[in-house]
Coordinates of C-alpha atoms and ligand atoms in Angstrom, one line a residue:
X1 CA 88.0 117.7 81.1
X2 CA 89.8 120.3 79.0
X3 CA 89.7 122.9 81.8
X4 CA 91.2 120.6 84.4
X5 CA 93.7 122.5 86.6
X6 CA 95.5 122.1 89.8
X7 CA 94.2 124.1 92.8
X8 CA 96.7 127.0 93.4
X9 CA 95.5 129.1 96.3
X10 CA 96.4 132.8 96.7
X11 CA 96.2 132.3 100.4
X12 CA 94.7 129.7 102.9
X13 CA 91.1 130.0 103.7
X14 CA 90.7 131.3 107.2
X15 CA 87.6 129.2 107.9
X16 CA 85.9 126.3 106.0
X17 CA 82.8 124.2 106.6
X18 CA 82.1 120.7 105.4
X19 CA 78.4 119.8 105.0
X20 CA 77.9 116.1 104.7
X21 CA 74.9 113.9 104.6
X22 CA 76.4 110.9 106.4
X23 CA 79.4 110.1 108.5
X24 CA 82.2 109.1 106.1
X25 CA 81.0 111.2 103.1
X26 CA 83.6 113.8 103.5
X27 CA 86.4 111.3 104.1
X28 CA 85.7 109.5 100.9
X29 CA 85.3 112.7 98.9
X30 CA 87.5 115.3 100.4
X31 CA 89.7 114.2 103.4
X32 CA 93.0 114.7 101.6
X33 CA 91.9 118.3 100.8
X34 CA 90.6 118.9 104.3
X35 CA 93.9 117.7 105.8
X36 CA 95.7 120.0 103.5
X37 CA 93.6 123.0 104.4
X38 CA 94.1 122.2 108.2
X39 CA 97.9 122.0 107.6
X40 CA 97.7 125.5 105.9
X41 CA 96.0 126.9 109.0
X42 CA 92.3 126.8 108.0
X43 CA 89.8 126.3 110.8
X44 CA 87.7 123.5 109.3
X45 CA 84.4 122.4 110.9
X46 CA 81.9 119.7 110.0
X47 CA 78.2 119.7 109.9
X48 CA 76.8 116.1 109.5
X49 CA 73.1 116.2 108.7
X50 CA 71.9 112.6 109.1
X51 CA 72.7 110.0 111.8
X52 CA 74.0 107.3 109.4
X53 CA 71.7 104.8 111.0
X54 CA 70.9 103.0 107.7
X55 CA 74.4 102.1 106.9
X56 CA 74.8 98.5 107.8
X57 CA 74.2 95.1 106.3
X58 CA 74.8 93.3 109.6
X59 CA 71.6 91.4 110.6
X60 CA 72.5 91.9 114.3
X61 CA 72.8 95.7 113.9
X62 CA 70.0 98.1 114.9
X63 CA 69.5 101.8 113.9
X64 CA 69.7 102.8 117.6
X65 CA 73.2 101.2 118.0
X66 CA 74.5 102.2 114.7
X67 CA 73.8 105.9 115.1
X68 CA 75.9 106.0 118.3
X69 CA 78.8 104.1 116.6
X70 CA 78.8 106.3 113.6
X71 CA 78.9 109.5 115.5
X72 CA 81.9 108.2 117.4
X73 CA 83.5 107.1 114.1
X74 CA 83.0 110.5 112.6
X75 CA 84.5 112.2 115.6
X76 CA 87.6 110.0 115.3
X77 CA 87.9 110.7 111.6
X78 CA 87.7 114.5 112.3
X79 CA 90.3 114.1 115.0
X80 CA 92.6 112.4 112.5
X81 CA 92.2 115.3 110.1
X82 CA 92.6 118.1 112.7
X83 CA 89.0 119.3 112.2
X84 CA 88.2 121.7 115.0
X85 CA 84.4 121.0 115.5
X86 CA 81.8 118.6 114.3
X87 CA 78.0 119.1 114.7
X88 CA 75.4 116.4 114.1
X89 CA 71.9 117.4 113.2
X90 CA 70.6 113.9 113.7
X91 CA 68.2 113.6 110.8
X92 CA 67.1 110.0 109.9
X93 CA 69.6 108.5 107.4
X94 CA 67.8 107.7 104.1
X95 CA 64.9 110.0 104.6
X96 CA 66.4 113.5 104.1
X97 CA 64.5 116.1 102.3
X98 CA 65.4 119.7 101.4
X99 CA 63.1 121.4 103.8
X100 CA 62.9 125.0 105.0
X101 CA 63.6 123.8 108.5
X102 CA 66.8 122.2 107.5
X103 CA 67.7 125.2 105.4
X104 CA 67.4 127.4 108.4
X105 CA 69.6 125.1 110.5
X106 CA 72.4 125.0 107.8
X107 CA 72.1 128.8 107.3
X108 CA 72.5 129.3 111.0
X109 CA 75.7 127.2 111.1
X110 CA 77.1 129.1 108.1
X111 CA 76.3 132.5 109.7
X112 CA 77.9 131.3 113.0
X113 CA 81.1 129.9 111.6
X114 CA 81.4 132.3 108.6
X115 CA 83.3 130.0 106.3
X116 CA 85.1 131.3 103.3
X117 CA 84.8 127.9 101.7
X118 CA 82.2 125.2 101.9
X119 CA 82.6 121.6 100.8
X120 CA 79.4 119.7 100.0
X121 CA 77.8 117.5 97.4
X122 CA 76.9 118.5 93.8
X123 CA 73.1 118.2 94.0
X124 CA 72.9 117.8 90.2
X125 CA 74.5 114.3 90.2
X126 CA 71.5 112.0 89.9
X127 CA 73.4 109.1 88.3
X128 CA 76.6 108.4 86.5
X129 CA 77.0 106.0 83.5
X130 CA 79.9 104.2 85.1
X131 CA 77.6 102.7 87.7
X132 CA 76.6 105.2 90.4
X133 CA 73.0 106.1 91.5
X134 CA 73.6 109.0 93.8
X135 CA 72.0 108.8 97.3
X136 CA 69.0 111.1 97.8
X137 CA 70.4 112.4 101.1
X138 CA 73.5 113.6 99.2
X139 CA 71.4 115.4 96.7
X140 CA 69.3 117.0 99.4
X141 CA 72.3 118.2 101.3
X142 CA 73.8 119.8 98.2
X143 CA 70.5 121.5 97.4
X144 CA 70.1 122.9 100.9
X145 CA 73.6 124.3 100.9
X146 CA 73.1 126.1 97.6
X147 CA 69.8 127.4 98.9
X148 CA 71.7 128.8 101.9
X149 CA 74.2 130.5 99.7
X150 CA 71.3 132.3 98.1
X151 CA 69.3 133.3 100.0
X152 CA 69.2 131.9 103.5
X153 CA 72.7 132.6 104.7
X154 CA 73.4 135.7 102.8
X155 CA 70.1 137.7 102.9
X156 CA 69.7 139.7 106.0
X157 CA 65.9 139.5 106.3
X158 CA 65.4 135.9 105.0
X159 CA 64.5 134.9 108.5
X160 CA 64.7 137.8 111.0
X161 CA 64.8 135.4 113.9
X162 CA 68.3 134.5 112.8
X163 CA 69.3 138.2 113.4
X164 CA 67.5 138.0 116.8
X165 CA 70.0 135.2 117.6
X166 CA 72.9 137.4 116.6
X167 CA 73.5 135.6 113.3
X168 CA 74.2 138.3 110.7
X169 CA 74.3 137.3 107.0
X170 CA 77.4 135.8 105.5
X171 CA 78.7 135.6 102.0
X172 CA 80.6 132.4 101.3
X173 CA 83.4 133.0 98.8
X174 CA 83.8 129.5 97.3
X175 CA 81.6 126.4 97.2
X176 CA 83.5 123.2 96.5
X177 CA 81.2 120.5 95.1
X178 CA 82.0 116.8 95.4
X179 CA 80.9 115.5 92.0
X180 CA 82.1 112.0 92.2
X181 CA 85.3 112.8 90.5
X182 CA 83.9 114.9 87.7
X183 CA 85.3 118.2 89.0
X184 CA 87.7 120.4 87.1
X185 CA 89.7 121.6 90.1
X186 CA 92.1 118.9 91.3
X187 CA 93.8 119.3 94.7
X188 CA 97.2 117.6 95.0
X189 CA 96.8 115.4 98.1
X190 CA 100.0 113.5 97.8
X191 CA 101.2 114.8 101.1
X192 CA 97.9 114.1 102.9
X193 CA 96.9 110.8 101.3
X194 CA 98.0 108.8 104.3
X195 CA 95.9 111.0 106.6
X196 CA 92.9 110.4 104.3
X197 CA 93.3 106.7 104.7
X198 CA 93.7 107.1 108.5
X199 CA 90.4 109.1 108.6
X200 CA 88.6 106.5 106.5
X201 CA 89.8 103.7 108.8
X202 CA 88.0 105.4 111.6
X203 CA 84.7 104.4 109.9
X204 CA 85.0 100.8 111.1
X205 CA 81.3 99.9 110.7
X206 CA 81.5 100.9 107.0
X207 CA 84.7 99.1 106.2
X208 CA 83.8 95.8 107.9
X209 CA 87.4 94.8 107.8
X210 CA 88.0 96.1 104.2
X211 CA 91.3 97.9 103.7
X212 CA 90.4 101.0 101.8
X213 CA 94.0 101.8 100.7
X214 CA 94.0 99.9 97.4
X215 CA 90.7 101.1 95.9
X216 CA 91.0 104.6 97.3
X217 CA 94.5 105.0 95.9
X218 CA 93.2 104.0 92.5
X219 CA 90.7 106.8 92.6
X220 CA 93.1 109.4 93.9
X221 CA 95.9 108.4 91.6
X222 CA 93.6 108.8 88.6
X223 CA 92.8 112.3 89.6
X224 CA 96.4 113.1 90.6
X225 CA 97.5 112.0 87.1
X226 CA 95.4 114.8 85.6
X227 CA 97.7 117.4 87.2
X228 CA 100.9 115.4 87.4
X229 CA 100.6 114.5 91.1
X230 CA 100.7 111.2 92.8
X231 CA 97.3 111.6 94.4
X232 CA 94.4 114.1 93.9
X233 CA 90.8 114.9 94.8
X234 CA 88.5 116.6 92.2
X235 CA 85.9 119.2 92.8
X236 CA 83.7 121.7 90.9
X237 CA 84.4 125.0 92.5
X238 CA 82.0 127.9 92.4
X239 CA 83.8 131.1 93.0
X240 CA 81.3 133.6 94.3
X241 CA 83.4 136.4 95.5
X242 CA 87.1 137.3 95.5
X243 CA 88.9 136.4 98.6
X244 CA 90.1 139.6 100.4
X245 CA 93.8 139.6 101.2
X246 CA 93.7 139.4 104.9
X247 CA 90.7 137.2 105.6
X248 CA 88.6 140.0 107.1
X249 CA 84.9 140.3 106.5
X250 CA 83.7 140.6 102.9
X251 CA 83.0 144.0 101.6
X252 CA 79.2 144.0 100.9
X253 CA 79.5 146.2 97.9
X254 CA 77.2 144.3 95.5
X255 CA 73.9 145.8 94.5
X256 CA 70.8 144.3 96.1
X257 CA 69.6 141.1 94.4
X258 CA 66.4 142.7 93.1
X259 CA 68.4 145.6 91.5
X260 CA 70.3 143.3 89.1
X261 CA 69.3 143.6 85.5
X262 CA 67.1 140.9 84.2
X263 CA 69.0 138.2 82.1
Ligands
LIG1 ZN1 76.7 109.2 102.1

């Protein structure tokens, strides 16, 4: 953790996209950061890939009822954070695979919203020694997003039917990976911690009466301590291009991919 540092933006992102596997993923991992970005003026949208229909231990619950409840909960959480739009792709919770069809859907969303930053999962996290086996849906979503960065969202002719739909390629500047607290970039969320808790409370079926404040503040305080803040959220941030000063379109001045020297 020698390279841990606090996030210090040169300017707010104009647009950001959060790509989550389940309703509640982004609130646990990134809601304080999302609320901070919204407060800075960033247009933050969500793409939730599965329907969350597996997430209940209640013997009286059915998948059909749960998917309706969880979509409403995610909308309420997004409202609490000031997120401008949330799209549900409706894949079956617990069965997600990194398919070309899903890659095309995510790429289309990226090309449509043109986010400078994307928050998603680190697909490399398979387990952690302190007691986490990562959910396969989380890994699949992270993999699909990275496969959109290169090539599906950024390469003009990857799927010409996207161009037919008016969806020109887009280069994302930064990918923020939720790595279950292992990231080196820590965002100070002291000012937005309460909003994170409010967004988490929207996920009533997942909390089942549990108050998230104590446990979540233990996590966020541990990350905050790394940068001298009361609360923090940690990410691994891939910086893919320099943010232009005014938030205009990126200059496509890089050589074609196949012209790069072999490494
Ligand atoms: Zn999840």
